[in-house]
Amino acid sequence: MRAVIVGGGVVGLFTAYYLSREGASVTIIDPNPGERSRAAAGILEFTRFKINRINVVGYPTSYLKMLARGNARIRRFDLKWLAAYIRVYAREAPKEVWESVKEMGRFSWAEYRRLAEEKNDFDYAEEPLYELVEDVEAEAEELRRDPLQPKFEIAEFAGRRAIAYLEAAKLSTDLATARLISEARAEVVKASAEAVGDGYAVVGGKRIEGDVVVVAAGVGAADLLGLPVAPFKGYGFRLRAKAPRGMFIDLADTGVAVVPLSQWVKATGRFDLDSSRDDSPAARVLAGAEKLLGSAEVIDLAVGYRPCTPDGLPIVEKAGERLVVATGACRLGWTFGPALGRYAADLALGKRGETPFKSSRFYVVL
Ligand SMILES: Cc1cc2nc3c(=O)[nH]c(=O)nc-3n(C[C@H](O)[C@H](O)[C@H](O)COP(=O)(O)OP(=O)(O)OC[C@H]3O[C@@H](n4cnc5c(N)ncnc54)[C@H](O)[C@@H]3O)c2cc1C
């Protein structure tokens, strides 16, 4: 079987990994594989969905607070996405969907452990995630409403009361990306696809054919397939700085997430609704990181997009006889990357027909 994967981010790379292991010959089309996914902090939250629940009551207020603090900005507004958002606002996904999300968390967790046992060349470690929030009790109350029922406790971190989320892990997205690129065993076409169809992708006006095409292009799925995925842009710095005691997210002030790794400290932030080339807001992330860590020397900066659907749940489905799409993991693309790659590979191989994550949930059926 020849599989063509459009998009070599974490989801496309895991898809390639599973397809190669099943004997498929894989081509990845991407102008710069791994670069966007590399921007992420690398926090793995296998049993908690809170951060992706952008359609719950109260979330728009949280986003307005982020805007007011200068931790986000809006430069692109997609009316189609907004219409879908209004449609699913305050709507709870059915129980079966949450069961599938739980299963995705279990699968991904086991896969990361397995990959780390094979060779831990990507700084995988299981440890608590600390969240610094304005109101610890309110946050704890919200976590109790998380359909995945995460384990947490109220703890002390950096002299403050914090939520310690206990079923978390971390990895270096920079190192994991390099490992996945080598393990995917794929031919890479360094270009953007202009269009996709049943069994083909168009690059530079020419068709690249496959027995199956998987669109794992993150926010690129909006242009390629018209899907409601918004570009929530963020910035990831690799820093040389004094490592903190553990990984944490400062939701109370800077909005910056900090992950200490073996060779550097990763600091990420912002939730900009933006697809422009202007990366000037990255300076605010760096300033936030310096406020939290003291002085820091920048190794490099990667810019990424969280592909967020209106309900924060992914879209994984067959979009044609020989066309599969897997996107929309929003803030949890690394957390659920293995499971989404496995889903997409199974759909491509014909091992699975249906998934609970269909795009039709966003549309009114006439
Ligand atoms: C600052 C930041 C911090 C984050 N922190 C975390 C975290 O701690 N934990 C976590 O689980 N998640 C985190 N995320 C979210 C995670 O990074 C995303 O969910 C994940 O990258 C989505 O993976 P993806 O493969 O679907 O999309 P992407 O990573 O965006 O990859 C899509 C790929 O498709 C390519 N592409 C797009 N259009 C085309 C086209 N037309 N033709 C060819 N190629 C195309 C792009 O070049 C890109 O390489 C973070 C994100 C950001 C931005």
XYZ file of C-alpha atoms and ligand atoms in Angstrom:
419
model
C 0.000 0.000 0.000
C 1.163 3.513 -0.756
C 0.013 6.142 1.721
C 0.413 9.871 1.182
C 0.241 11.962 4.350
C -0.356 15.679 4.000
C 1.166 17.276 7.116
C 4.162 16.032 9.086
C 3.236 17.365 12.514
C 2.817 15.109 15.546
C -0.405 13.551 14.202
C 0.973 12.986 10.687
C 4.219 11.573 12.068
C 2.453 9.089 14.364
C 0.199 8.107 11.428
C 3.304 7.517 9.299
C 4.909 5.547 12.150
C 1.989 3.112 12.448
C 1.489 2.784 8.691
C 5.201 2.037 8.109
C 5.096 -0.616 10.816
C 2.247 -2.281 8.929
C 4.312 -2.426 5.760
C 2.887 0.599 3.900
C 5.211 2.788 1.884
C 4.687 6.301 3.174
C 5.207 9.741 1.649
C 4.869 12.831 3.827
C 4.165 16.169 2.163
C 5.138 19.095 4.402
C 7.278 22.206 3.795
C 8.979 21.710 7.182
C 8.026 18.476 8.991
C 7.848 18.708 12.763
C 8.555 22.433 12.989
C 5.088 23.510 14.120
C 4.558 20.642 16.558
C 7.976 21.301 18.056
C 6.657 24.617 19.453
C 4.569 22.776 22.072
C 5.479 22.592 25.754
C 5.346 18.791 25.833
C 2.986 18.413 28.790
C 1.024 15.167 28.566
C -2.355 15.213 30.315
C -3.677 11.729 29.658
C -6.690 11.836 31.981
C -7.723 15.462 31.869
C -9.544 17.351 29.140
C -10.108 20.654 30.959
C -7.696 22.690 28.877
C -9.516 21.799 25.639
C -13.024 22.565 26.914
C -13.455 25.799 25.043
C -17.198 25.438 24.486
C -18.221 25.233 28.139
C -20.121 28.034 29.873
C -17.595 30.483 31.294
C -14.883 29.823 28.743
C -15.538 32.998 26.696
C -14.999 34.968 29.944
C -11.674 33.187 30.495
C -10.632 34.067 26.957
C -11.643 37.708 27.485
C -9.438 37.717 30.617
C -6.544 36.348 28.533
C -7.121 39.153 26.010
C -7.268 41.765 28.778
C -4.001 40.508 30.321
C -2.341 40.660 26.889
C -1.794 36.884 26.824
C -3.782 36.484 23.592
C -4.984 38.520 20.644
C -7.490 38.087 17.836
C -6.382 38.727 14.281
C -8.471 36.225 12.367
C -12.135 35.585 12.750
C -13.715 32.743 10.818
C -17.507 33.100 10.674
C -17.991 29.458 9.727
C -16.035 28.397 12.826
C -18.036 30.840 14.960
C -21.342 29.456 13.658
C -20.192 25.937 14.553
C -19.048 27.213 17.971
C -22.478 28.658 18.692
C -24.008 25.358 17.632
C -21.973 23.281 20.089
C -21.674 25.894 22.856
C -22.565 24.412 26.259
C -23.354 21.103 24.600
C -21.860 18.120 26.403
C -20.510 15.352 24.187
C -22.241 11.986 24.670
C -20.853 9.466 27.152
C -19.472 7.210 24.392
C -17.353 10.100 23.107
C -15.795 10.622 26.545
C -15.184 6.866 26.792
C -13.287 7.102 23.479
C -11.278 10.086 24.743
C -10.395 8.094 27.885
C -9.322 5.201 25.685
C -7.192 7.589 23.577
C -5.481 8.765 26.768
C -4.801 5.192 27.943
C -3.464 4.168 24.525
C -1.227 7.227 24.147
C 0.144 6.861 27.663
C 1.031 3.187 27.028
C 2.635 4.048 23.689
C 4.824 6.809 25.115
C 5.921 4.436 27.904
C 6.731 1.762 25.333
C 8.705 4.196 23.147
C 10.612 5.445 26.216
C 11.349 1.865 27.329
C 12.730 1.123 23.846
C 14.941 4.186 24.123
C 14.303 7.266 26.209
C 15.983 9.724 23.888
C 13.142 12.262 24.218
C 13.224 13.109 27.953
C 9.973 11.275 28.752
C 9.172 11.427 32.488
C 6.029 11.007 34.575
C 5.621 13.712 37.209
C 2.935 16.088 38.534
C 1.884 19.170 36.627
C 1.397 22.240 38.841
C -1.129 24.857 37.882
C -0.882 28.307 39.414
C -4.344 29.799 39.347
C -6.133 32.816 40.815
C -8.715 30.790 42.689
C -7.584 27.272 43.618
C -11.013 26.212 44.969
C -12.867 27.317 41.808
C -10.310 25.525 39.675
C -10.654 22.355 41.736
C -14.418 22.576 41.281
C -13.972 22.836 37.519
C -11.631 19.851 37.506
C -14.289 17.808 39.328
C -16.539 18.485 36.325
C -13.934 17.181 33.867
C -15.521 14.135 32.190
C -12.214 12.256 32.401
C -12.220 12.454 36.228
C -8.536 13.346 36.652
C -6.621 12.731 39.891
C -5.408 15.923 41.532
C -4.653 17.510 44.877
C -4.153 21.001 46.200
C -0.438 21.477 46.834
C 2.215 24.116 47.348
C 4.435 25.196 44.460
C 6.918 28.071 44.466
C 5.423 29.378 47.707
C 1.866 29.413 46.331
C -1.166 27.171 46.566
C -1.532 25.288 43.315
C -3.415 22.451 41.705
C -1.154 19.422 41.349
C -2.458 17.259 38.572
C -1.108 13.783 39.351
C -1.478 11.768 36.148
C 0.792 13.870 33.975
C 4.004 13.313 32.077
C 6.363 15.401 29.985
C 8.595 14.999 26.974
C 10.846 17.141 24.866
C 8.827 17.955 21.750
C 12.079 18.890 19.997
C 13.670 15.481 20.687
C 10.431 13.508 20.206
C 9.896 15.173 16.818
C 13.387 14.130 15.693
C 12.760 10.558 16.914
C 9.396 10.365 15.119
C 10.810 11.735 11.862
C 13.425 8.986 11.866
C 10.982 6.229 12.941
C 8.298 7.226 10.425
C 10.541 5.823 7.656
C 8.836 8.043 5.100
C 9.855 9.717 1.894
C 9.475 13.461 2.507
C 8.289 15.945 -0.102
C 9.208 19.372 1.267
C 6.296 21.389 -0.112
C 2.750 22.503 0.622
C -0.189 20.664 -0.903
C -2.511 23.079 -2.722
C -5.419 20.639 -2.827
C -6.380 17.097 -1.879
C -8.905 14.626 -3.274
C -9.779 10.948 -3.193
C -6.382 9.218 -3.415
C -4.336 12.258 -4.437
C -2.728 15.484 -3.300
C -1.727 18.341 -5.593
C 1.755 19.832 -5.172
C 3.133 22.457 -7.547
C 0.232 21.755 -9.917
C 1.094 18.030 -10.089
C -0.817 15.139 -8.588
C 0.866 12.829 -6.099
C -1.222 9.647 -6.046
C -1.624 7.093 -3.258
C -3.872 4.183 -2.382
C -4.919 6.464 0.418
C -4.311 10.101 1.373
C -4.347 11.171 5.034
C -4.815 14.868 5.732
C -3.036 15.535 9.045
C -2.322 19.178 8.265
C -3.451 20.688 11.603
C -5.076 24.057 10.878
C -4.280 23.442 7.182
C -7.352 21.170 7.118
C -9.484 24.337 7.174
C -8.180 25.418 3.750
C -7.804 21.939 2.277
C -11.145 20.486 3.390
C -13.160 23.426 4.736
C -13.195 21.987 8.262
C -13.828 24.187 11.329
C -10.334 24.279 12.840
C -9.174 27.636 14.181
C -5.500 28.668 14.249
C -4.732 29.312 17.926
C -1.147 30.389 17.560
C 1.486 29.953 20.269
C 5.224 30.315 20.783
C 7.730 27.874 22.227
C 11.177 28.924 23.450
C 14.046 26.623 24.297
C 15.911 28.390 27.054
C 19.040 28.012 29.088
C 17.775 28.971 32.529
C 17.720 27.765 36.129
C 15.359 24.767 36.114
C 12.309 25.021 38.392
C 11.323 22.174 40.743
C 8.792 20.750 38.319
C 6.681 21.568 35.279
C 4.006 24.195 35.754
C 1.536 26.504 34.046
C 1.054 30.025 35.347
C -2.599 30.701 34.552
C -2.828 33.456 37.172
C -0.569 35.975 35.502
C 1.766 35.347 32.548
C -0.088 32.453 30.877
C 3.296 30.779 30.368
C 3.934 27.025 30.707
C 7.392 25.917 31.848
C 8.852 22.434 31.393
C 12.347 21.661 32.731
C 14.136 19.152 30.477
C 17.588 17.525 30.527
C 19.329 20.040 28.262
C 17.085 23.116 28.344
C 13.929 24.593 29.820
C 10.928 24.874 27.513
C 8.657 27.908 27.931
C 5.530 28.370 25.842
C 2.546 30.639 25.777
C -0.212 32.677 24.144
C -3.465 31.616 22.564
C -3.627 34.052 19.635
C -6.366 33.640 17.077
C -3.988 34.444 14.302
C -2.499 32.963 11.150
C -0.324 35.907 10.142
C 3.445 35.809 9.812
C 3.821 38.413 12.554
C 5.587 36.770 15.491
C 6.104 39.875 17.612
C 3.863 38.599 20.484
C 6.547 35.981 21.170
C 8.464 38.688 23.060
C 5.708 38.710 25.700
C 6.101 34.972 26.216
C 9.811 35.447 26.744
C 9.177 38.305 29.170
C 6.716 36.081 31.065
C 9.252 33.243 31.175
C 11.917 35.606 32.528
C 9.520 36.839 35.195
C 9.024 33.225 36.301
C 12.563 31.890 35.866
C 14.877 34.838 36.308
C 17.260 35.542 33.459
C 17.184 33.194 30.481
C 19.281 32.722 27.370
C 17.317 31.885 24.229
C 18.405 28.822 22.250
C 15.626 29.142 19.678
C 11.951 29.856 19.071
C 9.396 27.683 17.292
C 5.950 28.935 16.298
C 2.996 26.568 16.249
C -0.769 26.445 15.846
C -3.194 24.598 18.049
C -5.797 23.252 15.632
C -8.943 23.843 17.702
C -12.369 22.639 16.676
C -15.299 24.446 18.326
C -15.669 21.723 20.982
C -11.951 20.964 21.392
C -12.511 17.341 20.327
C -10.652 16.032 17.290
C -11.976 15.296 13.828
C -10.946 11.837 12.632
C -12.941 10.371 9.797
C -13.011 9.129 6.242
C -13.635 12.095 3.972
C -13.800 9.927 0.830
C -13.193 6.340 -0.330
C -9.424 6.922 -0.256
C -9.237 10.047 1.878
C -8.817 10.211 5.656
C -8.617 13.288 7.880
C -7.144 13.556 11.386
C -6.911 16.970 13.022
C -8.373 19.221 15.692
C -6.537 18.059 18.811
C -6.335 21.711 19.923
C -4.128 22.039 23.029
C -3.672 18.287 23.446
C -2.065 17.189 20.171
C 0.993 15.691 21.841
C -1.071 14.123 24.613
C -3.307 12.266 22.154
C -0.829 12.094 19.219
C -0.251 8.321 19.346
C -3.993 7.561 19.521
C -4.868 9.965 16.695
C -2.093 8.524 14.533
C -3.347 4.994 15.266
C -6.961 5.985 14.441
C -5.868 7.570 11.140
C -3.681 4.578 10.236
C -6.547 2.153 11.011
C -8.947 4.162 8.838
C -6.359 4.238 6.037
C -5.808 0.475 6.289
C -9.550 -0.215 6.352
C -9.262 -1.719 9.851
C -11.838 0.707 11.227
C -14.824 2.250 9.496
C -16.405 4.659 11.927
C -15.083 6.922 14.631
C -16.914 8.989 17.264
C -15.112 12.135 16.062
C -17.009 13.092 12.916
C -17.127 16.641 11.564
C -20.907 16.366 11.003
C -21.436 17.283 14.684
C -20.755 20.916 13.717
C -23.338 21.203 10.979
C -27.090 21.402 10.811
C -28.377 18.547 8.673
C -31.091 19.869 6.363
C 2.713 27.013 22.185
C 2.028 25.677 22.163
C 2.115 24.845 23.275
C 1.517 23.578 23.241
N 1.673 22.741 24.301
C 1.162 21.493 24.255
C 1.395 20.586 25.314
O 2.090 20.892 26.285
N 0.833 19.350 25.248
C 0.066 18.952 24.198
O -0.444 17.836 24.213
N -0.148 19.796 23.155
C 0.384 21.051 23.164
N 0.162 21.920 22.144
C -0.744 21.515 21.065
C -0.074 20.675 20.023
O 1.153 21.248 19.642
C -0.992 20.575 18.815
O -2.226 20.034 19.232
C -0.364 19.664 17.774
O 0.816 20.233 17.257
C -1.336 19.390 16.642
O -0.745 18.442 15.810
P -1.105 18.322 14.282
O -0.153 17.340 13.713
O -2.581 18.082 14.153
O -0.860 19.795 13.685
P 0.534 20.613 13.527
O 1.440 20.337 14.652
O 0.155 22.027 13.257
O 1.164 19.985 12.219
C 0.523 20.161 10.972
C 1.576 20.054 9.905
O 0.907 20.172 8.638
C 1.676 20.966 7.786
N 0.758 21.537 6.785
C -0.258 22.413 6.972
N -0.865 22.696 5.790
C -0.234 21.929 4.859
C -0.385 21.773 3.460
N -1.336 22.426 2.765
N 0.457 20.928 2.806
C 1.426 20.256 3.481
N 1.619 20.365 4.814
C 0.804 21.198 5.476
C 2.347 21.993 8.681
O 3.544 22.477 8.091
C 2.599 21.183 9.954
O 3.906 20.610 9.977
C 0.772 23.168 22.115
C 0.683 24.010 21.015
C 1.321 25.246 21.012
C 1.234 26.112 19.804
